[in-house]
Backbone as a ProteinNet text record, in pm:
[ID]
protein_1_A
[PRIMARY]
MNGTSMTGRTVLVTGGTGGIGRATALGLARMGARVAIVGRYRDRTEGVAREIRVAGGGEVEAFAADLSSMAEVRRLAGEALERLSRIDVLVNNAGGQWATRHVTVDGLERTFALNHLAPFLLTNLLLNRLRQSAPARVVTVSSNAHLMGRIDFDDLQGERSFDGGRAYSQSKLANVLFTYELARRLRTTSVTANALHPGVVSTAFGGEDPGGVQRWLVPVWRPFMKSPARGAVTSIHLAYAPELEGVTGRFFAAGKPRRSARSSYDEEAAARLWRVSAELTGLSGGSGGADDEAAARGGGQ
[TERTIARY]
1725.6	1665.8	1663.3	1741.7	1752.4	1685.5	1622.2	1560	1425.4	1359.4	1227.2	1231.6	1348.8	1360.3	1372.4	1309.4	1320.7	1407.8	1481.3	1568.1	1666.7	1675.5	1768.3	1708.6	1584.6	1520.3	1410.6	1393.7	1294.5	1185.4	1061.7	945.4	854.2	816.5	721.9	588.1	482	349	251.6	194.2	92	-42.9	-131	-259.4	-240.4	-147.4	-106.9	-182	-289.5	-359.2	-479	-514.9	-629.5	-629.7	-718.4	-739.3	-614.3	-599.2	-487.8	-354.3	-349.3	-223.1	-171.4	-260.4	-219.1	-173.7	-247.5	-210.7	-77.3	-51.9	76.1	189.9	171.4	274.5	301.7	195.3	212.3	284	245.4	309.8	457.5	495.1	636.3	713.5	647.3	711.9	744.3	653.3	676.5	790.7	822.7	934.4	1065.8	1059.6	1181.4	1207.7	1117.3	1139.6	1122	1194.6	1164.3	1052.4	938.3	820.9	787	753.6	705.1	566.3	466.9	331.4	288.2	204.9	150.4	0.1	-52.5	-196	-236.4	-363.4	-413	-408.7	-437.2	-446.2	-332	-261.6	-140.6	-167.7	-267.4	-293.5	-324.9	-410.9	-445.8	-324.9	-245.9	-129.6	-28.6	-5.3	88.4	34.1	-97.4	-158	-142.8	-167.6	-152.2	-6.4	84	226.9	264.3	209.1	236.4	179.9	60.6	-0.6	81.9	129.5	211.6	344.3	397.3	524.5	510.6	398.6	374.4	347.8	262	222.2	329.1	404.6	501.6	644.9	670.5	807.8	881.2	996.3	1078.1	1037.9	1099.8	1084.2	973.1	881.8	771.2	762.7	773.4	766.2	627.1	585.2	454.9	471.6	405.3	404.2	258.5	223.8	86.9	83.8	-8.2	-21.7	-154.9	-218.2	-337.4	-288.2	-285.6	-223.4	-304.8	-424.2	-498.2	-442.7	-356.7	-292.4	-150.2	-115.8	18.8	124.8	88.4	181.6	209.5	106.1	123.9	209.6	193.4	277.9	423.5	447	585	641.4	557.9	604.9	637.4	551.4	576	707.2	729.7	854.3	975.2	965.8	1076.8	1104.5	997.4	1015.1	1070.7	1023.5	1073.4	1221.7	1263.3	1404.6	1491.4	1435.6	1510.2	1520.3	1411.5	1406	1444.3	1435.8	1465.6	1592.5	1699.3	1827.4	1827	1732.7	1716.6	1569	1528.4	1393.5	1410.7	1388.7	1405.7	1279.2	1165.2	1037	941	877.5	769.6	641.2	544.3	415.3	311.7	272.2	169.7	33.3	-19.4	-141.3	-262.1	-240.4	-351.7	-441.8	-571.6	-665.7	-805.3	-895.9	-1033.4	-1128.7	-1255.3	-1360.1	-1474.5	-1529.4	-1639	-1749.4	-1872.5	-1986.4	-2010	-1978	-1997.8	-1863.4	-1860.5	-1735.1	-1688.8	-1566.3	-1503.6	-1380.6	-1356.4	-1241.7	-1142.5	-1014.1	-909.9	-869.5	-780.2	-730.7	-657.3	-612.4	-542.7	-638.3	-769.4	-866.3	-873.3	-824	-822.7	-935.1	-983.2	-1082.6	-1016.9	-1081.6	-1018.1	-973.5	-1054.9	-1018.4	-890	-881.4	-763.6	-641.8	-664	-553.3	-496.1	-583.4	-536.5	-486.7	-562.3	-529.5	-416	-402.2	-295.9	-188.9	-228.8	-127.7	-40.9	-100.6	-21.4	89	58.8	168.3	265.7	215.3	304.4	407	359.3	449.3	539.4	482.8	562.7	673.5	639.2	740.2	853	820.2	923.5	1012.2	951.6	1030.5	1122	1088.2	1169.2	1259.3	1258.1	1331.4	1481.6	1541.2	1684.9	1718.5	1636.9	1660	1640.2	1542	1520.5	1640.9	1691.3	1809.2	1929	1946.2	2058.2	2045.6	1923.6	1898.4	1891.9	1906.8	1886.7	1972.5	1915.2	1790.9	1668.8	1582.6	1464.6	1341.2	1224.6	1099.9	993.6	915.2	795.6	676.9	587.9	470.7	346.5	265.2	147	20.4	-67.7	-192.4	-294.4	-325.6	-427.9	-552.5	-622.6	-743.6	-785	-859.7	-915.4	-1017.8	-1056.2	-1144.4	-1078.6	-945.8	-876.4	-919.8	-971.2	-1015	-1129.9	-1205.8	-1317.6	-1280.1	-1153.7	-1110.2	-1078.2	-1087.4	-1047.1	-990.8	-873.8	-813.7	-874.7	-957.7	-1023.8	-939.3	-845.5	-754.6	-827.5	-947.4	-1024.3	-1103.4	-1111.8	-1189.6	-1135.3	-1005.3	-942.9	-1003.1	-1047.7	-1097.8	-1249.2	-1313.7	-1457.1	-1538.7	-1492.3	-1564	-1687.8	-1679.4	-1793.2	-1895.9	-1845.6	-1933.9	-1863.9	-1933.3	-1868.9	-1953.2	-1884.8	-1943.5	-1838	-1874.2	-1775.2	-1706.4	-1782.6	-1723.1	-1630.4	-1670.9	-1586.6	-1456.9	-1467.1	-1347.4	-1251.1	-1306.7	-1222.6	-1153.6	-1227	-1168.5	-1058.6	-1082.4	-979.8	-853.4	-870	-753.2	-675.8	-745.7	-678.1	-605.8	-661.4	-589.3	-466.2	-481.6	-367.6	-256	-290.5	-189.7	-106.7	-173	-102.9	-18.9	-74.7	1.6	124.9	107.5	219.6	326.4	283.4	377.7	460	394.9	466.1	561.4	518.1	605.3	723.5	697.7	805.7	907.1	858.6	948.2	1035.2	976.5	1055.7	1162.5	1128.2	1224	1334.6	1307.1	1405.5	1476.1	1459.2	1509.9	1661.1	1735.5	1880.5	1924.8	1829.1	1859.9	1822.8	1843.6	1804.9	1680.8	1596.3	1468.8	1358.6	1274.1	1165.7	1032.8	935.9	802.9	697.7	608.1	501.2	370.6	259	126.2	50.4	-59.9	-131.4	-278.9	-354.8	-495.3	-499.4	-547.2	-543.7	-657.9	-756.4	-876.7	-985.9	-1103	-1214.7	-1208.2	-1174.2	-1138.7	-1241.7	-1272.3	-1367.1	-1297.6	-1317.9	-1261.6	-1366.9	-1328.8	-1419.8	-1408.9	-1343.3	-1319.2	-1450.3	-1449.3	-1566.2	-1673.6	-1651	-1754.7	-1776.4	-1679.7	-1691.4	-1802.6	-1817.6	-1922.7	-1968.9	-2044.3	-2077	-2177.9	-2154.6	-2251.1	-2343.5	-2424.3	-2519.8	-2455.2	-2340.1	-2271.2	-2229.9	-2168.8	-2124.1	-2242.1	-2351.9	-2465.5	-2545.5	-2566.1	-2659	-2593.7	-2491.8	-2434.8	-2322.6	-2237.9	-2125.3	-2169.9	-2275.3	-2318.1	-2354.4	-2407.5	-2442.3	-2316.8	-2222.3	-2099.2	-1999.4	-2009.7	-1903.5	-1863.3	-1958	-1915.2	-1825.2	-1828.7	-1750.7	-1621.6	-1601.4	-1482	-1360.4	-1243.1	-1118.6	-1103.5	-1033	-993.5	-880	-855.6	-742.8	-609.4	-591.1	-466.5	-449	-556.5	-548.7	-532	-596	-583.6	-443.7	-367.7	-231.5	-128.1	-167	-70.5	10.2	-55.9	16.9	108	63.4	150.5	277	260.9	376	466.6	405.6	483	569.2	509.4	584.9	692.9	672.2	769.8	894.2	881.6	997.5	1041.8	954.3	985	1117.6	1212.9	1343.5	1334.1	1237.4	1226.7	1178.5	1134.1	1089	1197.8	1316.5	1425.3	1452.7	1445.8	1467.4	1341.8	1231.6	1105	1037.7	1004.1	950.4	850.4	763.7	665.1	560.3	518	419.8	299.5	191	68.4	41.2	13.2	-5.3	-143.9	-194.3	-317.4	-302.3	-345.2	-331.1	-186.6	-93.4	48.2	110.9	36.9	86.6	79.2	171.7	163.2	41.1	-25.9	-145.1	-137.3	-210.7	-224.8	-319.1	-280.6	-368.9	-447.4	-527.6	-611.5	-526.6	-580.8	-507.4	-462.6	-551.2	-518.3	-401.1	-370.7	-260.8	-123.7	-119.5	6.9	30.3	-54.2	-42	68.9	186.8	302.1	285.7	218.4	195.5	104.6	-1.4	-91.6	-19.9	65.4	138.2	232.4	301.4	393.6	316.3	200.2	118.2	66.2	20.9	-27.2	84.3	205.4	320.6	342.4	339	361.5	252.8	128.1	17.2	27.1	62.4	74.2	187	297.1	409	366.8	288.1	239.7	144.5	52.2	-47.4	14.1	123.7	187.5	304.5	340.4	453.1	586	594.6	719.4	820.2	924.4	1015.2	1093.2	1153.9	1234.4	1153.7	1043.2	958.5	1004.6	1118	1167.3	1243.7	1206.3	1266.5	1412.7	1449.8	1588.1	1623.1	1745.1	1795	1709.6	1660.4	1578.2	1450.5	1389.9	1267	1292.8	1404	1434.8	1464.9	1535.4	1566	1437.5	1341.8	1214.1	1140.1	1147.5	1082.1	1144.2	1277	1345.9	1312.5	1287.7	1257.4	1110.2	1028.8	885.8	807.2	877.2	806.2	763.4	680.5	634.1	483.6
1166.9	1176.9	1324	1356	1495.2	1517.3	1634.4	1667.4	1599.8	1630.4	1574.1	1447.7	1410.3	1288.8	1167.8	1058.6	932.6	833.7	881.2	794.3	721.2	590.3	509.5	456.6	494.5	449.7	348	255.3	150	166.6	161.5	179.6	58.3	1	-110.3	-58.1	-74.9	-23.7	-140	-161.6	-265.7	-207.6	-294.8	-247.8	-157.9	-196.6	-110.5	-130	-208.7	-235.3	-144	-63.2	25	139.4	235.2	344	422.3	453.4	535.6	466.5	334.8	263.1	270.1	248.5	256.6	397.7	498.1	637.2	672.7	617.2	639.8	579.2	455.3	387.8	461	504.5	576	708.7	781.5	909.4	894.9	794.2	773.2	720.1	637.8	589.2	706.6	801.6	919.2	1006	990	1063.7	987.1	871.3	795.8	678.6	651.7	541	406.2	308.4	169.3	130	93.6	68.5	-80	-130.1	-266.9	-259	-317.2	-313.5	-452.1	-452.2	-577.4	-576.4	-684.5	-700.2	-841	-860.3	-991.3	-1094.7	-1051.5	-1145.3	-1122.3	-1230.5	-1217.7	-1156.2	-1204.8	-1153.2	-1003.9	-965.6	-824.1	-739.7	-788.6	-712.7	-694.7	-800.7	-790.1	-696.2	-697	-607	-461	-432.4	-295.1	-252.8	-343.9	-311.7	-270.6	-341.6	-305	-166.2	-138.3	-7.9	104.4	84.4	186.7	202.9	91.6	96.1	183.7	169.9	248.4	394.7	417	553.9	630.3	558.4	626.9	609.8	509.8	482.9	410.8	358.5	294.1	151.5	99.5	-40.7	-56.6	-150.9	-177.3	-328.2	-367.4	-508.5	-540.8	-665.4	-709	-824.5	-813.1	-918.4	-949.3	-1076.6	-1116.2	-1182.1	-1135.6	-1194.9	-1152.8	-1245.6	-1215.3	-1176.1	-1046.8	-998	-1023.8	-1081.5	-1120.2	-1249.6	-1318	-1441.5	-1410.9	-1445.9	-1416.6	-1499.8	-1619.5	-1699.2	-1630.8	-1569.7	-1496.5	-1371.7	-1305.1	-1188.9	-1233.3	-1345.7	-1396	-1434.8	-1496.9	-1532.6	-1407.2	-1306.4	-1180	-1118.9	-1115.9	-1058	-1133.4	-1266.7	-1345.2	-1314.7	-1303.6	-1271.6	-1130.9	-1037.4	-900.1	-893.8	-968.7	-969	-1031.2	-1127.2	-1191.4	-1101.2	-1030.3	-955.9	-808.9	-752.9	-610.9	-595.7	-553.3	-540.9	-426.9	-334.6	-226	-188.9	-139.4	-85.3	47.9	155.7	289.2	338.2	293.2	333.9	215.1	190.5	92.7	170	157.9	223.8	117.6	115.1	22.4	84.3	50.5	113	19.4	-109.8	-204.1	-199.2	-208.9	-209.3	-239.5	-259.8	-288.7	-270.8	-275.2	-265	-355.7	-428.3	-520.6	-496.8	-501.9	-476.3	-590.5	-713	-829.8	-891.8	-974.4	-1032.5	-1145	-1134.2	-1237.6	-1289.5	-1417.7	-1479.6	-1527.3	-1499.4	-1536.5	-1683.1	-1727.7	-1865.4	-1889.6	-1781.8	-1793.9	-1786	-1771.5	-1758.9	-1620	-1520.9	-1382.2	-1303.7	-1201.6	-1113.3	-1037.9	-1036.9	-990.7	-844.2	-755.2	-613.4	-592.8	-651.8	-637.6	-701.9	-818.2	-890	-813.2	-766.7	-699	-558	-483.1	-341.8	-317.9	-404.4	-383	-491.4	-617.6	-721.8	-739.1	-725.9	-741.3	-635.6	-505	-407.6	-421.3	-459.6	-482.3	-590	-703.9	-815.5	-784.2	-732.6	-704.8	-604	-498.6	-397.8	-458.4	-537.6	-599.6	-694	-770.2	-864.6	-793.8	-670	-594.7	-491.4	-485.6	-378.3	-380.5	-498.7	-503	-446.7	-478.4	-426.6	-274.7	-225	-80.4	-14.2	-75.1	-20.5	-17.1	-123.6	-130.3	-25.2	16.1	112.7	256.4	274.8	405.1	515.5	639.9	678.8	620.8	559.3	492.8	536	506.1	552.8	443.9	440.7	357.2	451.9	440.4	526.8	438.6	464.7	381.2	464.3	417.2	487.7	450.7	545.9	529.5	602.9	668.2	741.1	825.1	931.5	1007.5	926.2	810.9	720.3	675	687.3	646.6	731.8	851.8	941.2	880.5	792.3	726.2	586.6	549	413.9	392.2	267.6	224.9	84.1	62.1	-70.8	-153	-248.8	-334.6	-459.9	-453.7	-565.9	-691.9	-675.1	-791.3	-857.3	-788.3	-843.3	-787.9	-801.4	-747.2	-806.2	-930	-999.7	-986.3	-907.7	-887.7	-1014.4	-1105.8	-1232.4	-1214.5	-1125.9	-1104.6	-1011.8	-908.9	-809.5	-751.3	-748.6	-698.2	-590.9	-485.3	-379.7	-339.5	-338.5	-312.3	-178.6	-74.2	57.6	64.5	1.3	1.2	-76.3	-189.7	-268.8	-189.3	-116.1	-35.7	75.8	147	255.7	203.3	85.5	24.7	-3.6	-58.6	-93.4	29.7	141	262.9	329.8	317.4	363.2	275.2	145.9	55	95	141.3	190.1	302.8	395.7	510.9	469.4	388.5	338.3	261.1	176.9	100.9	194.6	296.8	390.9	461.3	508	580.5	488.9	365.7	270.6	231.5	213	181.9	295.7	419.1	534.9	537.3	504.7	501.4	393.8	277.3	167	193	280.7	309.3	443.4	504.1	640.8	653.1	543.3	550.5	511.3	492.2	454.4	568.9	546.8	645	598.2	521	478.2	552.5	622.8	697.7	625.8	660.2	599.8	706.4	724.6	822.8	763.7	815.8	771.5	889	859.5	966.9	936.4	1044	1038.1	1086.8	1005	1045.1	1137.5	1153.7	1226.6	1127.8	1180.4	1094.9	1080.4	960.7	936.7	846.6	875.5	796.5	672.8	558.1	431.4	323.3	199.2	86.5	33	109.2	67.1	29.1	-86.4	-132	-196.1	-207.6	-257.7	-407.2	-480.9	-627	-673.2	-602.7	-633.7	-500.3	-424.2	-287.3	-278.5	-179.5	-148	-38.9	14.7	117.5	241.3	281.7	401.6	383.9	267.1	242.8	232.6	173.1	151	277.2	359.1	470.2	608.6	628.9	763.3	789.2	687.2	707.6	754.2	694.6	744.4	893.1	940.1	1082	1167	1117.9	1192.7	1188	1084.5	1059.4	1181.7	1264.4	1380.4	1477.6	1469.2	1561.8	1498.9	1372.2	1302.5	1334.6	1311.2	1328.9	1217.5	1248.2	1144.2	1064.4	939.7	864.4	939.4	1012.6	1087.2	1192.4	1262.4	1361.7	1294.5	1178.8	1106	1053.1	1034.4	981.1	1088.8	1214.5	1323.7	1315.6	1291.8	1289.4	1167.3	1052	933.3	960.6	1021	1052.8	1154.3	1253.6	1355.5	1292.6	1203.1	1139.3	1046.7	994.2	902	972.9	1099.6	1160.5	1296.1	1372.3	1512.4	1526.9	1602.3	1619.3	1678.9	1768.3	1834.5	1740.4	1620.7	1524	1424.1	1439.7	1349.7	1366.7	1257.5	1261.9	1288	1325.9	1348.1	1213	1182.8	1050.2	1056.7	955.6	948.5	1056.7	1091.1	1197.9	1147	1220.4	1191.5	1309.3	1279.3	1382.9	1376.1	1492.4	1502.6	1623.7	1611.2	1718.9	1766.5	1672.9	1704.2	1774.8	1793.8	1867.9	1782	1801.5	1728	1772.9	1677.4	1705.3	1628.5	1675.9	1601	1483.7	1366.6	1250.7	1237.5	1134.3	1114	1106.3	1156.8	1153.8	1012.5	914.9	776	722	783.7	734.7	764.6	852.6	886.9	806.6	707.4	622	519.4	544.6	458	319.8	312.6	181.7	96.4	157.5	84.1	43.3	132	100.8	-16.9	-19.2	-128.9	-259.9	-250.5	-370.4	-422	-331.1	-370.7	-437.1	-385.7	-444.6	-588.2	-609	-743.4	-840.2	-795.6	-881.4	-912.2	-811.4	-829.5	-926.8	-916.5	-1008.5	-1151.8	-1170	-1304	-1356.9	-1273.6	-1316.5	-1348.3	-1282	-1303.3	-1400.7	-1444.7	-1536.3	-1471.1	-1341.6	-1268.9	-1307.4	-1379.3	-1437.9	-1333.8	-1239.6	-1139.8	-1020.7	-994.8	-884.4	-749.2	-742.6	-610.6	-618.8	-714.8	-722.2	-763.1	-850.8	-893	-998.6	-1051.1	-1148.3	-1274.5	-1316.4	-1437.5	-1419.6	-1300.7	-1274.9	-1269	-1207.9	-1200.1	-1338.8	-1419.6	-1556.4	-1636.6	-1614	-1683.9	-1640.4	-1511.8	-1461.7	-1522.7	-1529	-1588.3	-1736.6	-1800.5	-1942.7	-1974.4	-1866.9	-1888.2	-1890.2	-1871.4	-1865.7	-2002.7	-2002.7	-2129.7	-2136.2
-400	-531.8	-572	-669.3	-710.4	-845	-861.3	-987.7	-1004.3	-1114	-1137.1	-1220.9	-1269.2	-1348.5	-1257.4	-1298.3	-1225.2	-1300.6	-1398.9	-1477.9	-1387.6	-1409.2	-1330.8	-1201.9	-1172.8	-1050.2	-1080.4	-989.3	-1006.2	-902.3	-949.4	-862.5	-875.2	-763.2	-760.4	-709	-789.5	-755.5	-745.5	-628.4	-616.2	-658.6	-704.4	-755	-875.7	-963.1	-1073.4	-1203.4	-1202.1	-1328.9	-1352.9	-1256.6	-1276.5	-1178.2	-1200.8	-1106.7	-1073.3	-945.4	-897.9	-922.6	-904	-921.6	-1063.6	-1158.7	-1299.6	-1333.9	-1285.6	-1313.1	-1248.4	-1130.2	-1062.7	-1143.6	-1186.6	-1264.5	-1395.2	-1462.8	-1589.7	-1567.8	-1464.8	-1437.4	-1409.2	-1333.2	-1300.6	-1420.7	-1504	-1626.5	-1718.4	-1728	-1812	-1759.3	-1630.6	-1572.1	-1586.2	-1651.1	-1678.2	-1587.5	-1493.7	-1400.6	-1469.2	-1421.3	-1453.6	-1358.6	-1412.1	-1330.5	-1329.9	-1213.9	-1199.7	-1137.6	-1203.7	-1151.3	-1105.2	-1002.4	-949.4	-969.6	-1027.8	-1045.6	-1009.5	-991.9	-948.4	-1060.9	-1183.1	-1295.2	-1393.4	-1429.2	-1510.2	-1647.3	-1719.7	-1854.2	-1851.2	-1758.9	-1750.5	-1710.8	-1615.3	-1569	-1681.6	-1757.3	-1869.2	-1976.5	-1997.5	-2094.5	-2053.2	-1925.7	-1876.6	-1882.4	-1852.3	-1860.6	-2003	-2102.2	-2241.6	-2272.9	-2223	-2247.5	-2185.6	-2064.5	-1998.4	-2070.7	-2118.6	-2192.4	-2316.9	-2386.4	-2507.9	-2473.7	-2374.7	-2340.4	-2264.4	-2181.5	-2096.3	-2138.9	-2221.8	-2261.9	-2150.2	-2182.2	-2080.9	-2050.7	-1947.2	-1910.4	-1808.5	-1833.6	-1741.9	-1718.8	-1593.4	-1555.4	-1502.5	-1519.4	-1470.2	-1372.2	-1257.7	-1157.3	-1124.2	-1119	-1085.5	-948.7	-863.2	-730.8	-670	-599.9	-521.6	-382.7	-355.3	-233	-107.5	-122.2	-2.7	56.6	-19.3	25.6	69.2	192.4	241	168.1	122.8	43.7	-89.4	-148.6	-274.1	-253.3	-139.6	-108.8	-99.8	-36.7	-24.4	-160.9	-243.4	-377.3	-457.9	-448.3	-517.2	-471.5	-341.5	-289.6	-343.6	-347.2	-399.8	-546.1	-626.7	-768.4	-787	-705.3	-715.9	-682.1	-580	-542.3	-651.5	-724.1	-832.5	-955.2	-986.4	-1112.4	-1101	-981.7	-964.7	-880.9	-946.2	-875.4	-775.4	-792.1	-696.5	-688.5	-575.6	-557.6	-486.5	-561	-505	-435.7	-486.5	-429.1	-431.5	-318.2	-310.3	-283.6	-374.4	-356.4	-321.2	-193.8	-147.3	-178.4	-294.5	-344.2	-342.4	-353.7	-365.3	-243	-267.1	-156	-205.5	-112.4	-150.4	-34.6	-65.6	35	-5	93.2	68	169.6	123.6	211.3	308.6	264.8	350.4	383.9	484.8	532.9	441.7	392.4	310.1	383.8	371.5	438.3	332.8	354.8	259.3	277.6	191.5	201.4	333	397.6	525.8	643.9	615	722.1	781	706.6	752.2	686.7	755.2	695	581.4	466	342.7	345.5	400.9	403.2	481.1	599.1	683.9	617.2	554.4	490.8	373	282.8	162.3	191.2	270.7	289.6	387.4	487.2	586.5	588.2	604.7	621.2	497.2	378.2	255.4	244.6	257.7	251.8	368.7	485.3	599.5	566.5	516.8	487.1	368.7	260.2	140.9	170.8	241.8	274.6	354.5	454.8	537.4	457.5	365.4	285.7	186.3	150.4	54	120.3	252.9	321.1	294.2	291.8	265.9	128.2	28.2	-106.2	-108.5	-35.2	-25	42.1	147.6	215	120.6	44.4	-50.5	-160	-190.3	-297.8	-245.7	-117.1	-53	-115.1	-115.1	-48.7	-118.8	-40.9	-96	-17.7	-73.8	-14.4	-14	93.1	101	108.1	11.4	1.5	16.4	115	139.3	123.9	37.2	10.7	118.4	202.2	304.9	257.4	346.6	312.4	432.2	406.9	518.9	595.8	541.2	615.3	745.2	752.6	875	994.1	965.9	1073.4	1153.1	1090	1156.3	1205	1188.5	1220.7	1366.6	1406.7	1540.6	1528.4	1586.7	1582.7	1695.8	1658.4	1757.2	1774.9	1869.7	1888.8	1936.6	1990.5	2036.2	1923.1	1809.1	1696.3	1564.4	1542.3	1420.8	1294.2	1301.9	1183.1	1165.2	1249.6	1235.2	1251.5	1337.1	1355.7	1442.1	1540.6	1630.7	1567.1	1503.4	1442.6	1321.6	1208.1	1086.4	1019.7	981	899.6	797.6	668.7	564.7	579	609	625.4	744.3	854.1	974.1	949.9	879.1	848.7	761	665.1	576.5	654.4	738.3	816.4	908.8	969.2	1054.1	974	854.3	772.8	729.4	704.7	662.4	780.2	901.8	1020.4	1041.9	1016.8	1029.1	932.8	812.4	717	776.4	844.4	900.1	1020.9	1109	1223.4	1177.2	1076.2	1019.9	964	890.9	830.9	937.4	1041.1	1146.8	1223.6	1249.7	1319.4	1230.5	1101.4	1007.7	1004.6	999.8	998	1123.6	1238.1	1361.8	1355.4	1301.9	1294.5	1191.5	1094.6	989.6	1009.7	1126.4	1144.3	1130.3	1149	1132.8	992.1	901.5	763.9	669.4	540.6	438.6	362.7	432.4	376	450.7	377.7	440.6	419.9	504	495.4	520.4	424.5	436.7	385.4	435.9	394.8	335.1	266.7	199.1	183.6	164.3	122.5	-21.7	-116	-256.4	-297.9	-210.3	-248.4	-285	-315.1	-355.9	-507.2	-551.6	-691	-757.9	-882.8	-960.3	-1016.7	-950.5	-996.4	-975.3	-1002	-979.7	-837.6	-749.2	-611.7	-542.6	-476.3	-401.4	-486.1	-616.5	-705.8	-701.6	-643.4	-640.3	-546.6	-433.9	-335.9	-278.2	-355.8	-315.9	-202.6	-116.6	-12.4	-63.1	26.7	-12.5	-68.9	-11.5	-60.6	-205.9	-236.1	-373.9	-470.4	-425.2	-515.2	-542.7	-439.8	-454	-456.6	-371.7	-361.2	-461.1	-486.5	-577.9	-716.1	-775.9	-907.6	-905.8	-793.1	-781.6	-765.7	-686.1	-659.6	-775.4	-860.9	-958.4	-1042	-1088	-1167.3	-1090.7	-957.6	-876.3	-823.1	-853.7	-805.3	-891.5	-834.2	-908.9	-1012.1	-1120.1	-1214.1	-1150.2	-1194.5	-1141.5	-1155.4	-1265.8	-1284.5	-1176	-1142.2	-1035.1	-899.5	-884	-758.4	-734.7	-842.9	-831.2	-802.9	-807	-795.7	-666.2	-553.2	-425.8	-416.6	-467.4	-468.8	-549.1	-665.9	-750.9	-682.1	-619.6	-548.3	-438.1	-360	-251.8	-306.2	-426.2	-485.1	-535.8	-579.7	-644	-588.5	-525.9	-494.2	-420	-476.6	-412.8	-273.2	-252.8	-122.8	-12.2	-50.1	50.2	87.4	32.7	70.4	219.2	292.6	436.8	517.5	451.4	521.3	543.4	667.8	696.9	811.2	814.9	921.3	914.4	791.7	774.2	694	707.9	633.3	540.5	413.4	312.9	250.6	211.8	133.2	43.7	-81.5	-180.1	-189.4	-175.1	-190.4	-72	36.1	151.5	277.6	371.5	497.7	577.6	638.3	717.2	848.8	948.2	1071.7	1045.5	1089.5	1078.6	1208.9	1217.1	1335.7	1462	1571.6	1698.3	1733.3	1707.5	1741	1660.4	1545.8	1461.7	1522.3	1623.3	1687.8	1815.5	1840.3	1958.7	1933.3	1986.9	1959.7	2020.8	2133.5	2195.1	2107.8	2054.2	1966.1	1837.6	1785.1	1662.1	1683.6	1797.7	1827	1846	1911	1929.7	1796.8	1710.1	1577.9	1498.7	1510	1440.2	1486.6	1618.9	1673.7	1627.1	1634	1591.4	1442.2	1363.7	1218.8	1184.7	1257.6	1235.5	1265.1	1370.9	1405.4	1298.5	1254.4	1156.3	1020.3	985.3	854.9	862.2	982.6	997.6	967.9	995.6	970.6	1078.1	1040.6	1139.2	1217.9	1146.4	1216.2	1261.2	1193.3	1231.7	1185.3	1116.5	1073.5	942.9	859.7	727.4	727.6	819	827.2	723.8	735.8	638.8	636.1	754.1	758.3	677.8	688	614.4	464.3	424.1	282.3	227.7	306	261.3	243.7	334.6	323.4	198.3	165.9	44.8	-79.2	-82.1	-196.7	-211.9	-97.8	-101.4	-115.4	-125.5	-143.6	-14.9	98.5	226.5	272.1	376.5	434.3	428.4
[MASK]
+++++++++++++++++++++++++++++++++++++++++++++++++++++++++++++++++++++++++++++++++++++++++++++++++++++++++++++++++++++++++++++++++++++++++++++++++++++++++++++++++++++++++++++++++++++++++++++++++++++++++++++++++++++++++++++++++++++++++++++++++++++++++++++++++++++++++++++++++++++++++++++++++++++++++++++

């Protein structure tokens, strides 16, 4: 990817209807990219797509999917493969945090399902298209909360003990472990994978089931938080910056590479997390092969 223009490139952004995701999509649209946004509700997603089209110019596609459902992730991947002839950048931005334990339609803990399993599955189902579009990039929005995370392989779903903050930190560490393992698996290709911390951004994040931090501290901190546009700067940078072509397996904050948590460099844990994630999502090939893409096109199982 040369130059600062994204003309001719297609970017798929999950969680693109608000906050950092919407700002990321708008910023890339203004750079000339064909942008595809994913939101949970069709009417709202189509409305935001129209707004970005007007404000940013260019072509903006809308995809609706509840990414906490693995069947919905598979349906989204199938629709994306049908409608997008190329995918130059995948921005895994969607995420959430809940104070109490919620279970998805698949019987999975919602934080782990939405924040980790959804980008894991979606990325794998789109990998062949990313390879075909190479040089291509996978950008995953993590958080500095990963520094406090621990992957509890004995209780990934928080069935024995649940704490919303702990579940969120675990999922954000999983984002980084996934990114590094993906980069290792793609090292012989022209597809890169990087993760990032967007900063502390003023959005509606966590408002659906707020804990004490969201209820009491966020209103106090809000005047000092970044705007969504500022929070999207690093995502946009990783999506287009020419100097990052070929840079992979890194963690960024404020647009610069940073050291992530020591535990995020545990290759054995990353490989184990990959295997467990493949089992939980029913990923047949485990690495975005033809069987997985065919399943996505067919709507999955």
